[in-house]
mmCIF file of N, CA and C in Angstrom:
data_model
loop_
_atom_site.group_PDB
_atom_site.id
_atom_site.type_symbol
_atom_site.label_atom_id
_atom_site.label_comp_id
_atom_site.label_asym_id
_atom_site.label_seq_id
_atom_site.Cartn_x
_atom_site.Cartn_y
_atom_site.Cartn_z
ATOM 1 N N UNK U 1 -81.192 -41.209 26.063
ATOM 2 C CA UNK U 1 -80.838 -41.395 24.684
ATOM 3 C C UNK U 1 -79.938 -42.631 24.579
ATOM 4 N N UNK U 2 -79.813 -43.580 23.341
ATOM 5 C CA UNK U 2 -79.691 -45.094 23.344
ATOM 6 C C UNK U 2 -78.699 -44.311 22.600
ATOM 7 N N UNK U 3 -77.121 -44.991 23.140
ATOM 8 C CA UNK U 3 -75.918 -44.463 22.095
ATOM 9 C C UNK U 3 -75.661 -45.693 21.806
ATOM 10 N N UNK U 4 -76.136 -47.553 21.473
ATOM 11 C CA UNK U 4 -74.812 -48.938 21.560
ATOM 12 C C UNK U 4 -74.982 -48.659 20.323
ATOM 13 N N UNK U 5 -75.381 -47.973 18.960
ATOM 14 C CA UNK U 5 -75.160 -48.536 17.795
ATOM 15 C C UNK U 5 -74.226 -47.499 17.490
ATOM 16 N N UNK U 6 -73.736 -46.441 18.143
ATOM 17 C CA UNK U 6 -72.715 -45.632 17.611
ATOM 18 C C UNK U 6 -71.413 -46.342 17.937
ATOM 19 N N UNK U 7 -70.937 -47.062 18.645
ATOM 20 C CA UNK U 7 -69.835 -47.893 18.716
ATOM 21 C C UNK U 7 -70.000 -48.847 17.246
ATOM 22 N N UNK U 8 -71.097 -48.951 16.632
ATOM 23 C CA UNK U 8 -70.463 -49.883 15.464
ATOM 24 C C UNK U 8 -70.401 -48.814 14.198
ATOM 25 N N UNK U 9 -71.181 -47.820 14.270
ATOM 26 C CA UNK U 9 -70.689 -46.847 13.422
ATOM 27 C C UNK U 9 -69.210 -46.215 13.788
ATOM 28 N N UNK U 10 -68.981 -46.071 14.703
ATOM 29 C CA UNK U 10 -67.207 -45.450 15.188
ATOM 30 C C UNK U 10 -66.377 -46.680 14.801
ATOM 31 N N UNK U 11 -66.565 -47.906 15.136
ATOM 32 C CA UNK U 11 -65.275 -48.831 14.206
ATOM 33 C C UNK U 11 -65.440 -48.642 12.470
ATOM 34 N N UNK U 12 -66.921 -48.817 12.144
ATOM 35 C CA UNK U 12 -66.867 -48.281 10.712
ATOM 36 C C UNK U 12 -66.234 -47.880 10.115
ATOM 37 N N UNK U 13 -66.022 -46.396 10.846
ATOM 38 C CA UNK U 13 -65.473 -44.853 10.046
ATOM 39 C C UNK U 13 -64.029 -45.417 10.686
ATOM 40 N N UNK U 14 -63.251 -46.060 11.773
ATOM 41 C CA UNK U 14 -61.877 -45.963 12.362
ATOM 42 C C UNK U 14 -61.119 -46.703 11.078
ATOM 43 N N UNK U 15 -62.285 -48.073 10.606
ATOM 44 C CA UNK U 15 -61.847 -48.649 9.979
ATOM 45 C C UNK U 15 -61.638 -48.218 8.765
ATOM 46 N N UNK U 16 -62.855 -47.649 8.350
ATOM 47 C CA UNK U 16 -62.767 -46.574 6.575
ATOM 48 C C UNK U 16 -61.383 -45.996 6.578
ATOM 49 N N UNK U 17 -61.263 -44.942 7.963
ATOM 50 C CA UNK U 17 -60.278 -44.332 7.651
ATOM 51 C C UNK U 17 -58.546 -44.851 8.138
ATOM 52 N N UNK U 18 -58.203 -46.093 8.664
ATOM 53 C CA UNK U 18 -57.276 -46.725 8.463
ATOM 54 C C UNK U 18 -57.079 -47.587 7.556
ATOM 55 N N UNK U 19 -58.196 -47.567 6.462
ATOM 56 C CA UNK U 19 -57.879 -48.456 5.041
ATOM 57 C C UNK U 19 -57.458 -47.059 4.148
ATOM 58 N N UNK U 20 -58.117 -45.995 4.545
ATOM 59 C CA UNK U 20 -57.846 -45.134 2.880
ATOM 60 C C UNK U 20 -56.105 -44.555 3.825
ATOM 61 N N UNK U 21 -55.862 -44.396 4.975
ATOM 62 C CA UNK U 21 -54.561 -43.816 5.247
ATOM 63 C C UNK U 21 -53.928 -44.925 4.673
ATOM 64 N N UNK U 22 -53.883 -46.026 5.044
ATOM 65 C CA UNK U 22 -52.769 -47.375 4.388
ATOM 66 C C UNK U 22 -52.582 -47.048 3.079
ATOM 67 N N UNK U 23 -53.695 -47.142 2.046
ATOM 68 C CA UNK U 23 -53.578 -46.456 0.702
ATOM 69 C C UNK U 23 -53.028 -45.149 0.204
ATOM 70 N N UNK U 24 -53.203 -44.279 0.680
ATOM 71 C CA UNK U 24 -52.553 -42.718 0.945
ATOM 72 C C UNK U 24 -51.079 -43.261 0.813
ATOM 73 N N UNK U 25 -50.294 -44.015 2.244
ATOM 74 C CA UNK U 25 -49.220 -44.045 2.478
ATOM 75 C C UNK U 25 -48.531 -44.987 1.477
ATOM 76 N N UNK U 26 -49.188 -46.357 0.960
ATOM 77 C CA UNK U 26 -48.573 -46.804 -0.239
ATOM 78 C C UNK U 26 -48.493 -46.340 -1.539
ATOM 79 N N UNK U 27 -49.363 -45.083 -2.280
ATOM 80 C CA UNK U 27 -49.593 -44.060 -3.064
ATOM 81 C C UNK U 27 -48.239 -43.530 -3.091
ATOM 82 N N UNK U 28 -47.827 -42.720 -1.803
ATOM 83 C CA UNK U 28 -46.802 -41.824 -1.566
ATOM 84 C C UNK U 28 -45.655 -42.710 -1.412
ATOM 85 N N UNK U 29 -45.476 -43.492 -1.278
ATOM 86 C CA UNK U 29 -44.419 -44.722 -0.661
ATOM 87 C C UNK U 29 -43.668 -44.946 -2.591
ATOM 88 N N UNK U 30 -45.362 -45.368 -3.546
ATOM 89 C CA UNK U 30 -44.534 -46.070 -4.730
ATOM 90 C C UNK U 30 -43.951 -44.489 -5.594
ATOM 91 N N UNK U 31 -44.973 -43.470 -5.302
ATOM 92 C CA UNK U 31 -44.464 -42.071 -5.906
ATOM 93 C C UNK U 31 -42.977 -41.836 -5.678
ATOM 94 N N UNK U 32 -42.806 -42.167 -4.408
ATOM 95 C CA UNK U 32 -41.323 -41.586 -3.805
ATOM 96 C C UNK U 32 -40.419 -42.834 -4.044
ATOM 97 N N UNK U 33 -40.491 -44.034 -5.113
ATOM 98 C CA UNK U 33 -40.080 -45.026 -5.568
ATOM 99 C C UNK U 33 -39.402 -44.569 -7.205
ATOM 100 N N UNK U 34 -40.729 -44.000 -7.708
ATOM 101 C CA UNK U 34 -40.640 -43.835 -9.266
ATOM 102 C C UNK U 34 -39.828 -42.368 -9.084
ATOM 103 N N UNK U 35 -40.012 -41.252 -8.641
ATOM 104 C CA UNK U 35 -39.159 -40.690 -8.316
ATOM 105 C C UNK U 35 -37.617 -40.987 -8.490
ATOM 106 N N UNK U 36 -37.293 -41.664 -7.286
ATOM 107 C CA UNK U 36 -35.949 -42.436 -7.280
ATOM 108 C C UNK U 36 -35.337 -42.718 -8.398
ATOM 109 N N UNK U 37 -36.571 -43.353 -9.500
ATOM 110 C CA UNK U 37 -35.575 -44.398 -10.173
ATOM 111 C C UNK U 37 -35.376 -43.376 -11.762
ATOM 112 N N UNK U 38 -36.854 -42.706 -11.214
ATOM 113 C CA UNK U 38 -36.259 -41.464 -12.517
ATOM 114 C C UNK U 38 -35.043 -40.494 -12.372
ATOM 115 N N UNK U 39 -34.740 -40.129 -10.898
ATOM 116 C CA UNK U 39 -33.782 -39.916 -10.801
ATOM 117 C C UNK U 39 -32.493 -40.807 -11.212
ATOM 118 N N UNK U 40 -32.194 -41.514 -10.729
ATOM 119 C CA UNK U 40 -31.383 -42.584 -11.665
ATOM 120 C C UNK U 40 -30.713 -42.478 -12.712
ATOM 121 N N UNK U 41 -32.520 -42.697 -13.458
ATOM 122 C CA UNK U 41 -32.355 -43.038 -15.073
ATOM 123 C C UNK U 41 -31.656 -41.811 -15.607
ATOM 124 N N UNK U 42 -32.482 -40.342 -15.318
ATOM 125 C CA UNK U 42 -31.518 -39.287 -15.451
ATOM 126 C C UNK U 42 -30.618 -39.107 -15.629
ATOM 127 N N UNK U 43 -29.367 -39.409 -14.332
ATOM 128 C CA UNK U 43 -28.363 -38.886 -13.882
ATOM 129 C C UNK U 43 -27.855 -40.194 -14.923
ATOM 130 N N UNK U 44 -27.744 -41.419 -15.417
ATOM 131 C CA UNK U 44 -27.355 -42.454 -15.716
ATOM 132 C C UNK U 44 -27.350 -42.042 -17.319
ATOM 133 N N UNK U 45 -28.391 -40.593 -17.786
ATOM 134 C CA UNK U 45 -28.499 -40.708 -18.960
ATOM 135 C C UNK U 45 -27.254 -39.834 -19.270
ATOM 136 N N UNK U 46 -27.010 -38.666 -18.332
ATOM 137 C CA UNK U 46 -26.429 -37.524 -18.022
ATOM 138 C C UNK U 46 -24.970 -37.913 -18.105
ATOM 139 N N UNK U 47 -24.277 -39.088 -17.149
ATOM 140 C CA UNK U 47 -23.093 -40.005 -17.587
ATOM 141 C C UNK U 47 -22.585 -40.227 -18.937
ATOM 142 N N UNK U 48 -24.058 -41.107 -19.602
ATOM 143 C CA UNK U 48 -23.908 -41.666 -20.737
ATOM 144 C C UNK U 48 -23.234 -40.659 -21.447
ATOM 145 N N UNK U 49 -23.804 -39.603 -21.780
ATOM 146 C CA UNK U 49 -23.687 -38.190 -22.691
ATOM 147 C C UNK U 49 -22.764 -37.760 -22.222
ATOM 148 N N UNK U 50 -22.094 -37.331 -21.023
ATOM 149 C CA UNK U 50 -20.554 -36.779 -20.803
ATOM 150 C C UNK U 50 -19.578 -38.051 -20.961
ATOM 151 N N UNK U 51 -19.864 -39.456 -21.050
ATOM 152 C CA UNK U 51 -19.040 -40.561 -21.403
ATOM 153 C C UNK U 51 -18.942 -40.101 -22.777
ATOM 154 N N UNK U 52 -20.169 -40.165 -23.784
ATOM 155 C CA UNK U 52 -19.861 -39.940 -25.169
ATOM 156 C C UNK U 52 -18.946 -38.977 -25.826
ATOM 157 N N UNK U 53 -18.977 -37.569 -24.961
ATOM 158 C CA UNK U 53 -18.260 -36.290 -25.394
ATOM 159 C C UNK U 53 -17.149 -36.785 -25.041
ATOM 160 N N UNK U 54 -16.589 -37.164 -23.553
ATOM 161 C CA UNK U 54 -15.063 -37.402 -23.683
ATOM 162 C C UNK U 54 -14.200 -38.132 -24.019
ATOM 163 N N UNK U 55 -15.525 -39.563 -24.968
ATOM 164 C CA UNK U 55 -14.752 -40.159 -25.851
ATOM 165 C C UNK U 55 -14.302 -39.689 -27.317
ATOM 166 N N UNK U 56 -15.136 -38.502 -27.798
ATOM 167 C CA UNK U 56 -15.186 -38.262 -29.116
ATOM 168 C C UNK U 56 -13.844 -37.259 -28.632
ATOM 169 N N UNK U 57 -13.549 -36.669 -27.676
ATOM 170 C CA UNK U 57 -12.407 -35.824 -27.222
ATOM 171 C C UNK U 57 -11.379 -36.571 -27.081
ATOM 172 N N UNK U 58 -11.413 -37.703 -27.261
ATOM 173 C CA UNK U 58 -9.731 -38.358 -26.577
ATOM 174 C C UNK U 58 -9.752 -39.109 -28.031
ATOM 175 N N UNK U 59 -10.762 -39.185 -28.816
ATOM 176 C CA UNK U 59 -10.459 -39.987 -30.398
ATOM 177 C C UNK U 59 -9.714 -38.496 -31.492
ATOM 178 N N UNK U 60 -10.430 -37.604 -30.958
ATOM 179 C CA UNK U 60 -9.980 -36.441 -31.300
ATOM 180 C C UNK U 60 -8.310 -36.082 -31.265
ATOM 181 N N UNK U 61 -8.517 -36.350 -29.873
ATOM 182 C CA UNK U 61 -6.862 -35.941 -29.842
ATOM 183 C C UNK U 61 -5.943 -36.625 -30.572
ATOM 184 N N UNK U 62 -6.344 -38.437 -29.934
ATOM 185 C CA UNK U 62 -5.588 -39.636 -31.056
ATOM 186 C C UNK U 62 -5.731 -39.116 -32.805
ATOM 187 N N UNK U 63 -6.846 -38.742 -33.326
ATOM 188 C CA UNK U 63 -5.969 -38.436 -34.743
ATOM 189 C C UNK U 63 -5.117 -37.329 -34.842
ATOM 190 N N UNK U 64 -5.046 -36.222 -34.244
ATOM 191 C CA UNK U 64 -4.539 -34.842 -34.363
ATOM 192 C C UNK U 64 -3.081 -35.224 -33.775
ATOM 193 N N UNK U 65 -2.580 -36.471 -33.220
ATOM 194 C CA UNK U 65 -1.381 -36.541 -33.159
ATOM 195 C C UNK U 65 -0.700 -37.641 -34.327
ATOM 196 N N UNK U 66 -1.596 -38.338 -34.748
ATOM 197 C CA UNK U 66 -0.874 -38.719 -35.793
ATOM 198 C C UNK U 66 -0.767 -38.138 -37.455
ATOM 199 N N UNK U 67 -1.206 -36.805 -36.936
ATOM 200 C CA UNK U 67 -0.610 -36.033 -38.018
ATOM 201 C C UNK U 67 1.070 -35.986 -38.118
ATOM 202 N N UNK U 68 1.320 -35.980 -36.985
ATOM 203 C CA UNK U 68 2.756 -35.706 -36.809
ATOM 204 C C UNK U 68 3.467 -37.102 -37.031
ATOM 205 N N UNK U 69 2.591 -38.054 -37.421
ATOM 206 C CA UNK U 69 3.707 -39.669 -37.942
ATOM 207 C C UNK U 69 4.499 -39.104 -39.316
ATOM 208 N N UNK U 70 5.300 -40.283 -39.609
ATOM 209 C CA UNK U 70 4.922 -40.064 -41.146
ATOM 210 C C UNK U 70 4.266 -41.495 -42.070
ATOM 211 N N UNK U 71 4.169 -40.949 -43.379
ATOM 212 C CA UNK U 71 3.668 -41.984 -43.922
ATOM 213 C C UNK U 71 3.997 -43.659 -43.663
ATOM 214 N N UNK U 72 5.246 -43.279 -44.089
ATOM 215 C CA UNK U 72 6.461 -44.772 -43.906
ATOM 216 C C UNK U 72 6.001 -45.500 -42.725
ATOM 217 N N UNK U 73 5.696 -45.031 -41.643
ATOM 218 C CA UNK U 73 5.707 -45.897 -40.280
ATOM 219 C C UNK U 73 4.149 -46.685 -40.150
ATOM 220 N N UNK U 74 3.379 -46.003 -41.116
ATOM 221 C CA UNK U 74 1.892 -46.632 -41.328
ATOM 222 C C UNK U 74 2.189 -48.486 -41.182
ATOM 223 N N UNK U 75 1.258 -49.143 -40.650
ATOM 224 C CA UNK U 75 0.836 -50.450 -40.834
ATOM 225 C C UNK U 75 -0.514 -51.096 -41.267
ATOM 226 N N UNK U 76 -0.808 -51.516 -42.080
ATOM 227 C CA UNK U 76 -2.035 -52.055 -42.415
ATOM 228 C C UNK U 76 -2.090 -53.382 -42.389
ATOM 229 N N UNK U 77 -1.335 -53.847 -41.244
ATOM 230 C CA UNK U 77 -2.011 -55.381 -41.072
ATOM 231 C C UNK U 77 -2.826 -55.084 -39.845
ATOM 232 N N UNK U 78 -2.877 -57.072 -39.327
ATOM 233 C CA UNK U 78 -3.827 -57.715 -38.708
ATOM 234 C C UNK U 78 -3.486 -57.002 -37.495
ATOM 235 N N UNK U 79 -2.402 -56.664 -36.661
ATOM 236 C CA UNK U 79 -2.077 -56.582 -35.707
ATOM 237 C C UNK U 79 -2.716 -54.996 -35.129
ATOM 238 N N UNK U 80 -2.578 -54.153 -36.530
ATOM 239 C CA UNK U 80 -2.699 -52.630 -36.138
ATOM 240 C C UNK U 80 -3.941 -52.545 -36.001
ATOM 241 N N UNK U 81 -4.697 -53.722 -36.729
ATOM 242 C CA UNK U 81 -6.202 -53.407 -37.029
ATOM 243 C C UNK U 81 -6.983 -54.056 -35.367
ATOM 244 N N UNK U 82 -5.891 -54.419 -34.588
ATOM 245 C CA UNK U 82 -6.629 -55.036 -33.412
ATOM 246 C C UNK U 82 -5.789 -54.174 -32.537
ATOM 247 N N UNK U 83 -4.798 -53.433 -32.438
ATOM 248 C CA UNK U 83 -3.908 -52.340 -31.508
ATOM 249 C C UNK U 83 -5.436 -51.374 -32.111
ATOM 250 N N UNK U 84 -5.671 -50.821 -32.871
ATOM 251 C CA UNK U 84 -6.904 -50.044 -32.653
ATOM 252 C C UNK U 84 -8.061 -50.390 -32.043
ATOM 253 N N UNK U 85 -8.647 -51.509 -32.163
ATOM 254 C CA UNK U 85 -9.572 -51.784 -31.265
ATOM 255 C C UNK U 85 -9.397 -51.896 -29.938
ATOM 256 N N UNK U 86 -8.220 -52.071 -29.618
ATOM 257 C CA UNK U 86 -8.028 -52.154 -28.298
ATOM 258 C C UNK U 86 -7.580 -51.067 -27.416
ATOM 259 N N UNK U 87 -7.211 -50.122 -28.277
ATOM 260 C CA UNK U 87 -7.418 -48.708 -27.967
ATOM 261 C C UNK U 87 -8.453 -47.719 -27.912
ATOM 262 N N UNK U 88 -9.660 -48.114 -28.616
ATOM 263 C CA UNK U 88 -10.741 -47.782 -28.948
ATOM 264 C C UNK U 88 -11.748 -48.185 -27.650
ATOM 265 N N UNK U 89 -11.543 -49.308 -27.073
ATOM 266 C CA UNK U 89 -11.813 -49.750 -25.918
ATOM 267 C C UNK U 89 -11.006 -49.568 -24.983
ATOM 268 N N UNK U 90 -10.140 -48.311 -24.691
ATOM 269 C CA UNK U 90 -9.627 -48.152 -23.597
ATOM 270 C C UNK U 90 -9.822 -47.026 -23.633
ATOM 271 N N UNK U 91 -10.327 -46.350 -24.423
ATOM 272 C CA UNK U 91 -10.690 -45.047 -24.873
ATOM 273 C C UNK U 91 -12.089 -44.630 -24.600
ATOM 274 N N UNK U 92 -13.027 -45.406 -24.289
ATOM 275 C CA UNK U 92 -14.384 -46.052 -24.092
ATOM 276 C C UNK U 92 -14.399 -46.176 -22.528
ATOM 277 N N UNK U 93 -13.308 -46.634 -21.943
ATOM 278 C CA UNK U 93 -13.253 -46.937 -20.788
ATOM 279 C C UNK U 93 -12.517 -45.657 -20.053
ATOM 280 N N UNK U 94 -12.295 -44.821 -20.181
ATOM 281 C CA UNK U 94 -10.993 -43.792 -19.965
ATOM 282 C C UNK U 94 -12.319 -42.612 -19.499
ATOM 283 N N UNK U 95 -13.462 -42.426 -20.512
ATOM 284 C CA UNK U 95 -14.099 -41.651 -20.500
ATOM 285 C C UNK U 95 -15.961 -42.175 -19.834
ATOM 286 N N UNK U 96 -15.292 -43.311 -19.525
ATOM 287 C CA UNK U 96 -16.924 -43.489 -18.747
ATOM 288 C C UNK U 96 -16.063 -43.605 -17.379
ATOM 289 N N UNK U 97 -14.727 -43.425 -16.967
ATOM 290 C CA UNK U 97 -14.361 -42.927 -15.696
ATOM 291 C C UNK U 97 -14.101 -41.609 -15.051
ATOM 292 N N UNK U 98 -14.031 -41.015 -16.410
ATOM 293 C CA UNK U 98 -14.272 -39.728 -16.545
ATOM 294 C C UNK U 98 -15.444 -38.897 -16.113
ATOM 295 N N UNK U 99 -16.011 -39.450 -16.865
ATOM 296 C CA UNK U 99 -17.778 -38.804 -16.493
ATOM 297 C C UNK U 99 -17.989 -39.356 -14.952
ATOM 298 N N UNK U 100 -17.452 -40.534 -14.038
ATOM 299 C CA UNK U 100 -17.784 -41.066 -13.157
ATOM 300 C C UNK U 100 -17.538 -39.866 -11.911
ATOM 301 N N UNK U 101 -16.453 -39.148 -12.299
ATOM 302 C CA UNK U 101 -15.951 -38.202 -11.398
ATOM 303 C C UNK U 101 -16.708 -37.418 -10.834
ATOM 304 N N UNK U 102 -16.830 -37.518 -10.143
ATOM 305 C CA UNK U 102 -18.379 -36.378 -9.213
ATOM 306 C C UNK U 102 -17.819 -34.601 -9.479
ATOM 307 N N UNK U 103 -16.612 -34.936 -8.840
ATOM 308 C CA UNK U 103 -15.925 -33.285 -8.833
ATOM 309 C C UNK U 103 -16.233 -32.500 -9.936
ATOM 310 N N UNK U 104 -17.082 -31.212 -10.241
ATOM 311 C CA UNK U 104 -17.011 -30.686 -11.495
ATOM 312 C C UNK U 104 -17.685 -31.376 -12.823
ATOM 313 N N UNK U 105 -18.006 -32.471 -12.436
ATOM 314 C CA UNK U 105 -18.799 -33.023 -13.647
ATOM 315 C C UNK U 105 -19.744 -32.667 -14.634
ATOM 316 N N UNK U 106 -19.324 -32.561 -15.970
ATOM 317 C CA UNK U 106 -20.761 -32.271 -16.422
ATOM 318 C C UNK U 106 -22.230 -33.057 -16.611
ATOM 319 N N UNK U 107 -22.167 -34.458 -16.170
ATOM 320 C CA UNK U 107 -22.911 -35.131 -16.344
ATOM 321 C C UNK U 107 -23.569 -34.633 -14.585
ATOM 322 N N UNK U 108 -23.148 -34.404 -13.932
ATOM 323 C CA UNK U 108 -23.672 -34.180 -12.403
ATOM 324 C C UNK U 108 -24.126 -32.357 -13.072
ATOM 325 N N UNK U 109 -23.996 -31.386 -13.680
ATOM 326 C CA UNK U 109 -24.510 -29.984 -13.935
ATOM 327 C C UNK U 109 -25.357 -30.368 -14.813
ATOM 328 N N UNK U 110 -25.312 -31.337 -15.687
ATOM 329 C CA UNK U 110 -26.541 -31.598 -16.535
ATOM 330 C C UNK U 110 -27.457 -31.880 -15.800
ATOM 331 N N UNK U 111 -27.290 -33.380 -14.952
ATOM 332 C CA UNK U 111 -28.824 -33.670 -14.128
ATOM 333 C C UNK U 111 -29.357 -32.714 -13.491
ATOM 334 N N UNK U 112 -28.558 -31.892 -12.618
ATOM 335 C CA UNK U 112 -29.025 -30.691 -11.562
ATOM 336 C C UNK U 112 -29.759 -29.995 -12.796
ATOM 337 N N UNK U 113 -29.444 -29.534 -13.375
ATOM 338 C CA UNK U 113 -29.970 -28.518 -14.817
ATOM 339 C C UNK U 113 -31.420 -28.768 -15.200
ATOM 340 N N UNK U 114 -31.274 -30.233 -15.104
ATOM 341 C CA UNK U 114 -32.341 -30.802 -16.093
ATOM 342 C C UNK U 114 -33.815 -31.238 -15.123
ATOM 343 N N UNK U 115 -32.900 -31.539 -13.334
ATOM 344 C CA UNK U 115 -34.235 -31.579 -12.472
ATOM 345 C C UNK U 115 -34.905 -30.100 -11.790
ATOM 346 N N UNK U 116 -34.070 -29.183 -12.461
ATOM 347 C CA UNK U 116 -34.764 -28.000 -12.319
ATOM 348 C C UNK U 116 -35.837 -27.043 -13.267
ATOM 349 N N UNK U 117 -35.192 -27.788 -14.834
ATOM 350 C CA UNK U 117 -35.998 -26.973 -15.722
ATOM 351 C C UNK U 117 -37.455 -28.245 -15.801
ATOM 352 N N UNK U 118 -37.307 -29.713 -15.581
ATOM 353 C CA UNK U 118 -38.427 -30.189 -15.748
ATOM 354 C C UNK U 118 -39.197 -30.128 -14.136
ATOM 355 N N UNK U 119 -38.388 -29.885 -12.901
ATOM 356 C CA UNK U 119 -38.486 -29.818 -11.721
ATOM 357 C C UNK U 119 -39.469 -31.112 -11.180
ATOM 358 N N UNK U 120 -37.997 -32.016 -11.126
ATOM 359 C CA UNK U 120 -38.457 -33.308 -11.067
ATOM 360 C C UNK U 120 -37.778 -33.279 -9.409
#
């Protein structure tokens, strides 16, 4: 029995099947990419939203203590109107270090939360 043409059928198929594994493995390679970055985006959205709450909590507090001013000490110039902005932005900044905190975070119980109920 004449076997020389099965050596060019066996590189054939070695070759078929080290082109579709290469493909397989770059398939799974960009999956476990997008993955990643949805993870990310997630956890980045999860920040955002515990940044937002503990800014509306620390603007919170700032008016509930100036209940206790009194009228008289009010200012309505240029100066107060930029001492607020610049408090407003430290207030902004106070609470996206906040959320940064790994310990106890709710932006870290949200993502966990959220890659379990979509089970990403």
């Amino acid at each position: 029995m004449d076997l020389t043409g099965m050596g060019i059928y066996t590189d054939y198929m070695t070759d078929a099947n080290r082109v579709a594994a290469e493909k397989l493995q770059n398939q799974l390679q960009n999956t476990a990419e997008a993955k990643v970055q949805e993870d990310d985006a997630l956890l980045d959205a999860c920040k955002q939203f515990e940044a937002y709450l503990w800014e509306q909590v620390y603007k919170a507090m700032d008016k509930s203590s100036k209940v206790f001013t009194s009228d008289d000490d009010g200012q309505d110039g240029y100066a107060s109107n930029m001492v607020d902005c610049f408090k407003d932005a430290v207030i902004q900044q106070i609470s996206e270090q906040t959320a940064d905190e790994k310990s106890n975070s709710l932006a870290y119980m949200l993502y966990e939360q959220a890659k379990r109920n979509y089970e990403m």
